[in-house]
Amino acid sequence: MLRSNDAYRSKHKRRAVKYGARGSFDKWDVQMRLDKQKGLCHYCGEKLDWVGKRKYQVDHFVPLSRGGSNFMSNIVLACPECNREKADKFPWEFRPARFEVGCKRDS
């Protein structure tokens, strides 16, 4: 079902179209991701804010500009600082220690 009044869907869909990326997600997918991450930034592990200047941001795990999709399976939630610093890097370029042998993506 298309939810046309969904800010996440429309903002990221425009970016996905720009890069030719397939897929879409909505606010319900973002909520599921937030639950899965236990309210913590995917990259630094700090508690995410729900409102204000430090409100969590949706990040494409593999950047759209580098071939990532716009499907829910490619999104994580990050604090604004990590999202800005990661920019269009691959996650293993941004935080190599997070991807050493034995680390799990959602732990």
CSV table of C-alpha atoms in Angstrom, one decimal, residues 50-106:
chain,number,residue,atom,x,y,z
A,50,TRP,CA,13.7,11.2,19.0
A,51,VAL,CA,13.4,15.0,18.5
A,52,GLY,CA,15.5,18.1,18.2
A,53,LYS,CA,18.8,18.9,16.4
A,54,ARG,CA,20.3,15.5,17.3
A,55,LYS,CA,17.3,13.5,16.0
A,56,TYR,CA,18.3,10.2,14.4
A,57,GLN,CA,18.8,10.2,10.6
A,58,VAL,CA,18.2,7.5,8.1
A,59,ASP,CA,21.4,6.3,6.4
A,60,HIS,CA,21.9,4.0,3.4
A,61,PHE,CA,24.3,1.4,4.6
A,62,VAL,CA,25.8,1.1,1.1
A,63,PRO,CA,25.4,4.7,-0.2
A,64,LEU,CA,23.0,5.2,-3.1
A,65,SER,CA,25.9,7.0,-4.9
A,66,ARG,CA,28.0,3.9,-4.7
A,67,GLY,CA,25.4,1.4,-5.9
A,68,GLY,CA,23.3,0.8,-2.8
A,69,SER,CA,19.5,0.2,-2.9
A,70,ASN,CA,16.7,2.1,-1.4
A,71,PHE,CA,15.2,-1.1,0.2
A,72,MET,CA,14.7,-1.4,3.9
A,73,SER,CA,17.5,-3.9,4.1
A,74,ASN,CA,20.0,-1.2,3.1
A,75,ILE,CA,19.0,1.4,5.8
A,76,VAL,CA,20.4,2.0,9.3
A,77,LEU,CA,19.7,4.8,11.7
A,78,ALA,CA,22.6,7.0,12.8
A,79,CYS,CA,23.2,10.1,14.9
A,80,PRO,CA,23.6,13.3,12.8
A,81,GLU,CA,27.4,13.4,13.5
A,82,CYS,CA,28.0,9.9,12.3
A,83,ASN,CA,25.8,10.3,9.3
A,84,ARG,CA,27.5,13.5,8.2
A,85,GLU,CA,31.0,12.0,8.8
A,86,LYS,CA,30.2,8.8,6.9
A,87,ALA,CA,28.8,10.8,3.9
A,88,ASP,CA,29.1,8.5,0.9
A,89,LYS,CA,31.8,6.2,2.2
A,90,PHE,CA,31.2,2.5,2.6
A,91,PRO,CA,30.7,1.6,6.2
A,92,TRP,CA,33.9,-0.4,6.4
A,93,GLU,CA,35.8,2.7,5.1
A,94,PHE,CA,34.1,4.9,7.8
A,95,ARG,CA,34.5,2.6,10.8
A,96,PRO,CA,36.8,-0.3,9.9
A,97,ALA,CA,36.9,-1.8,13.4
A,98,ARG,CA,33.1,-2.3,13.3
A,99,PHE,CA,33.7,-4.8,10.5
A,100,GLU,CA,36.4,-6.9,11.9
A,101,VAL,CA,36.0,-10.7,12.0
A,102,GLY,CA,33.4,-11.6,14.7
A,103,CYS,CA,31.5,-8.3,14.6
A,104,LYS,CA,27.8,-8.4,13.8
A,105,ARG,CA,26.1,-5.7,11.8
A,106,ASP,CA,23.2,-5.3,14.3
